[in-house]
Short mmCIF file of C-alpha atoms and ligand atoms in Angstrom, two decimals:
data_model
loop_
_atom_site.label_atom_id
_atom_site.label_comp_id
_atom_site.label_asym_id
_atom_site.label_seq_id
_atom_site.Cartn_x
_atom_site.Cartn_y
_atom_site.Cartn_z
CA MET Q 1 -136.23 64.65 27.67
CA ILE Q 2 -136.27 64.67 23.89
CA ARG Q 3 -134.44 67.46 22.09
CA LEU Q 4 -134.08 68.28 18.42
CA ARG Q 5 -130.65 68.87 16.93
CA GLY Q 6 -129.01 68.99 13.52
CA VAL Q 7 -127.75 65.78 11.94
CA GLU Q 8 -124.00 65.21 11.73
CA ILE Q 9 -122.26 62.78 9.43
CA ALA Q 10 -121.18 60.87 12.58
CA ASP Q 11 -124.88 59.97 13.04
CA LEU Q 12 -124.95 58.07 9.75
CA ASP Q 13 -124.67 54.54 11.21
CA ALA Q 14 -127.45 55.17 13.74
CA LEU Q 15 -129.75 56.67 11.09
CA PHE Q 16 -129.04 53.77 8.74
CA ALA Q 17 -130.06 51.29 11.49
CA ILE Q 18 -133.27 53.23 12.27
CA ASP Q 19 -134.20 53.40 8.56
CA ARG Q 20 -133.86 49.63 8.30
CA GLU Q 21 -136.04 49.29 11.40
CA CYS Q 22 -138.69 51.54 9.83
CA PHE Q 23 -138.77 50.22 6.25
CA ARG Q 24 -138.62 46.81 4.60
CA PRO Q 25 -135.70 45.86 2.33
CA GLY Q 26 -136.19 47.47 -1.08
CA ILE Q 27 -137.69 50.61 0.46
CA ALA Q 28 -135.08 51.35 3.16
CA TYR Q 29 -132.19 53.48 1.91
CA SER Q 30 -128.69 52.11 1.48
CA ARG Q 31 -125.90 53.68 3.52
CA VAL Q 32 -124.59 55.34 0.33
CA GLU Q 33 -127.99 56.87 -0.42
CA LEU Q 34 -128.39 58.17 3.13
CA ARG Q 35 -124.90 59.69 3.10
CA TYR Q 36 -125.70 61.33 -0.25
CA TYR Q 37 -128.95 62.87 1.03
CA LEU Q 38 -127.35 64.05 4.29
CA SER Q 39 -124.39 65.71 2.60
CA HIS Q 40 -126.26 67.16 -0.38
CA PRO Q 41 -125.86 70.98 -0.46
CA ARG Q 42 -129.62 71.54 -0.82
CA SER Q 43 -130.67 69.11 1.90
CA VAL Q 44 -132.04 69.88 5.34
CA SER Q 45 -132.26 67.39 8.17
CA ILE Q 46 -133.10 67.15 11.84
CA LEU Q 47 -133.07 64.45 14.49
CA ALA Q 48 -134.75 63.85 17.84
CA GLU Q 49 -132.46 62.61 20.61
CA ASP Q 50 -133.26 61.27 24.04
CA ASP Q 51 -131.13 63.45 26.34
CA ALA Q 52 -130.93 60.85 29.10
CA THR Q 53 -129.69 57.95 26.97
CA GLN Q 54 -128.25 59.99 24.10
CA THR Q 55 -129.99 57.66 21.67
CA ILE Q 56 -131.68 58.86 18.50
CA ALA Q 57 -135.45 58.38 18.51
CA GLY Q 58 -136.15 59.62 14.99
CA PHE Q 59 -135.04 61.85 12.15
CA ALA Q 60 -136.21 63.55 8.98
CA ILE Q 61 -134.42 64.53 5.77
CA ALA Q 62 -135.66 66.77 2.96
CA ASN Q 63 -134.14 68.64 0.06
CA THR Q 64 -135.10 71.36 -2.38
CA TYR Q 65 -135.05 71.52 -6.15
CA LEU Q 66 -136.07 74.14 -8.68
CA GLU Q 67 -139.32 73.80 -10.61
CA LYS Q 68 -139.99 76.57 -13.13
CA GLY Q 69 -137.51 78.70 -11.21
CA SER Q 70 -139.14 78.25 -7.79
CA PRO Q 71 -137.79 76.07 -4.98
CA VAL Q 72 -139.88 73.01 -4.19
CA GLY Q 73 -139.32 70.98 -1.03
CA HIS Q 74 -139.13 67.19 -1.15
CA ILE Q 75 -139.38 64.98 1.91
CA ILE Q 76 -136.80 62.22 1.52
CA THR Q 77 -137.76 60.34 4.66
CA ILE Q 78 -139.10 60.63 8.17
CA ASP Q 79 -138.37 57.78 10.56
CA VAL Q 80 -139.44 57.42 14.19
CA ARG Q 81 -138.30 54.29 16.05
CA SER Q 82 -141.21 52.01 16.80
CA ALA Q 83 -140.67 52.32 20.58
CA ASN Q 84 -141.00 56.11 20.35
CA ARG Q 85 -144.07 56.42 18.12
CA ARG Q 86 -147.26 58.27 18.96
CA TRP Q 87 -145.36 60.64 21.28
CA GLY Q 88 -145.65 63.56 18.87
CA LEU Q 89 -142.05 63.19 17.64
CA GLY Q 90 -143.04 62.76 13.99
CA ARG Q 91 -145.01 65.99 14.11
CA MET Q 92 -142.12 67.79 15.90
CA LEU Q 93 -139.64 66.62 13.26
CA MET Q 94 -141.93 67.58 10.36
CA ASP Q 95 -142.66 71.01 11.87
CA ALA Q 96 -138.90 71.62 12.13
CA ILE Q 97 -138.22 70.43 8.58
CA LEU Q 98 -141.12 72.44 7.13
CA ALA Q 99 -139.83 75.55 8.95
CA GLN Q 100 -136.38 75.01 7.40
CA LEU Q 101 -137.90 74.52 3.94
CA SER Q 102 -140.03 77.63 4.37
CA ALA Q 103 -136.95 79.63 5.41
CA ALA Q 104 -135.28 78.42 2.19
CA GLY Q 105 -138.11 80.06 0.22
CA THR Q 106 -140.06 76.89 -0.51
CA ALA Q 107 -143.77 77.37 -1.16
CA VAL Q 108 -144.68 73.75 -1.96
CA VAL Q 109 -143.54 70.50 -0.32
CA ARG Q 110 -143.99 67.08 -1.94
CA LEU Q 111 -143.43 63.51 -0.88
CA GLU Q 112 -144.11 59.95 -1.93
CA VAL Q 113 -145.66 57.37 0.36
CA ALA Q 114 -146.35 53.69 -0.31
CA VAL Q 115 -150.01 52.93 -1.06
CA ASP Q 116 -149.97 50.30 1.70
CA ASN Q 117 -148.55 52.67 4.36
CA ALA Q 118 -151.85 53.82 5.87
CA VAL Q 119 -150.21 55.11 9.07
CA ALA Q 120 -147.91 57.49 7.19
CA GLN Q 121 -150.78 58.63 4.96
CA ALA Q 122 -152.88 59.46 8.05
CA PHE Q 123 -149.86 61.21 9.58
CA TYR Q 124 -149.30 63.38 6.49
CA GLN Q 125 -153.01 64.15 6.07
CA GLY Q 126 -153.04 65.40 9.67
CA LEU Q 127 -150.19 67.76 8.76
CA GLY Q 128 -152.16 69.22 5.86
CA PHE Q 129 -150.77 67.17 2.96
CA GLY Q 130 -153.23 66.12 0.26
CA GLN Q 131 -152.89 63.51 -2.48
CA THR Q 132 -151.97 64.95 -5.88
CA GLY Q 133 -150.94 61.86 -7.83
CA ARG Q 134 -149.90 58.23 -7.94
CA ILE Q 135 -146.70 56.71 -9.35
CA ARG Q 136 -147.02 53.11 -10.54
CA GLY Q 137 -144.25 50.75 -9.37
CA TYR Q 138 -142.33 53.53 -7.57
CA TYR Q 139 -141.04 51.09 -4.95
CA MET Q 140 -139.17 48.01 -6.19
CA GLY Q 141 -140.99 48.29 -9.53
CA THR Q 142 -144.09 46.68 -8.02
CA LEU Q 143 -145.50 48.90 -5.25
CA ASP Q 144 -147.24 52.16 -6.13
CA ALA Q 145 -146.59 55.46 -4.36
CA LEU Q 146 -149.08 58.19 -3.65
CA VAL Q 147 -147.74 61.69 -4.24
CA MET Q 148 -148.78 64.11 -1.51
CA GLU Q 149 -148.30 67.86 -1.41
CA LYS Q 150 -148.65 70.74 1.02
CA ARG Q 151 -148.47 74.48 0.38
CA LEU Q 152 -146.50 76.43 2.97
CA ASN Q 153 -147.66 79.81 4.17
CA PRO Q 154 -145.29 82.59 3.09
C1 LIG G 201 -145.27 57.98 10.25
C2 LIG G 201 -144.42 58.22 11.52
C3 LIG G 201 -143.21 59.07 11.15
C4 LIG G 201 -145.28 58.96 12.56
O1 LIG G 201 -144.45 59.28 13.66
P1 LIG G 201 -145.05 59.47 15.13
O2 LIG G 201 -143.97 60.09 15.96
O3 LIG G 201 -145.63 58.20 15.64
O4 LIG G 201 -146.21 60.51 14.84
P2 LIG G 201 -146.90 61.52 15.90
O5 LIG G 201 -146.92 60.91 17.26
O6 LIG G 201 -146.28 62.87 15.75
O7 LIG G 201 -148.40 61.55 15.34
C5 LIG G 201 -148.95 62.69 14.71
C6 LIG G 201 -150.30 62.30 14.13
O8 LIG G 201 -150.15 61.38 13.04
C7 LIG G 201 -151.25 60.47 13.03
N1 LIG G 201 -150.77 59.11 13.33
C8 LIG G 201 -149.57 58.73 13.78
N2 LIG G 201 -149.52 57.41 13.95
C9 LIG G 201 -150.73 56.92 13.60
C10 LIG G 201 -151.29 55.62 13.58
N3 LIG G 201 -150.58 54.53 13.95
N4 LIG G 201 -152.56 55.48 13.15
C11 LIG G 201 -153.28 56.55 12.76
N5 LIG G 201 -152.81 57.83 12.79
C12 LIG G 201 -151.54 58.01 13.20
C13 LIG G 201 -152.21 60.94 14.11
O9 LIG G 201 -153.08 61.90 13.54
C14 LIG G 201 -151.24 61.61 15.09
O10 LIG G 201 -151.85 62.56 15.91
P3 LIG G 201 -152.47 62.08 17.33
O11 LIG G 201 -151.45 61.22 18.01
O12 LIG G 201 -152.74 63.39 18.02
O13 LIG G 201 -153.71 61.31 16.97
C15 LIG G 201 -143.97 56.86 12.17
O14 LIG G 201 -145.11 56.02 12.30
C16 LIG G 201 -142.91 56.13 11.38
O15 LIG G 201 -141.72 56.41 11.51
N6 LIG G 201 -143.33 55.15 10.57
C17 LIG G 201 -142.37 54.31 9.80
C18 LIG G 201 -141.66 55.11 8.75
C19 LIG G 201 -142.63 55.74 7.76
O16 LIG G 201 -143.57 55.13 7.30
N7 LIG G 201 -142.33 57.02 7.43
C20 LIG G 201 -143.09 57.74 6.43
C21 LIG G 201 -142.52 57.38 5.10
S1 LIG G 201 -143.35 58.02 3.71
#
């Protein structure tokens, strides 16, 4: 059975390995970056663990920042191991993260996704995110990102 639980700093090595499985070099986070995002005071995170094997199947990290005095949520990453995809885990993780962001008073959530990542774009569209912009060379200076946004219900 899969259960959601909070991320602990002891999970860092496992999350680092999953991120490298999910993203190519240049897009995957370094260990230092992941540690920074996990320990940041305005970050929220969640992971999905297989109870039977106690292995992590996926995780999500977000943070909040102030824009014109209002908290905005920012999805840092969501990673589901390839063997565990299409089980609904991505949606479970995002629902949990969006609930945490909403509880923190966030009305808008933003993210960036690579223009060539059609699966993630379809995933986010299904969750109610819509494209609001494009950032040239966001990844590695050469690959554009789409900016996507979702308004949360109060
Ligand atoms: C994007 C990702 C997190 C989705 O995780 P997942 O657990 O497979 O997603 P779910 O099973 O919850 O799927 C939810 C919905 O997303 C969409 N979706 C997911 N995978 C899809 C695919 N391969 N093709 C088309 N739509 C897809 C579908 O609408 C799906 O609903 P459905 O299964 O009822 O049709 C996962 O593919 C992943 O980790 N990819 C690599 C990392 C990545 O790109 N992260 C996003 C970075 S911006």
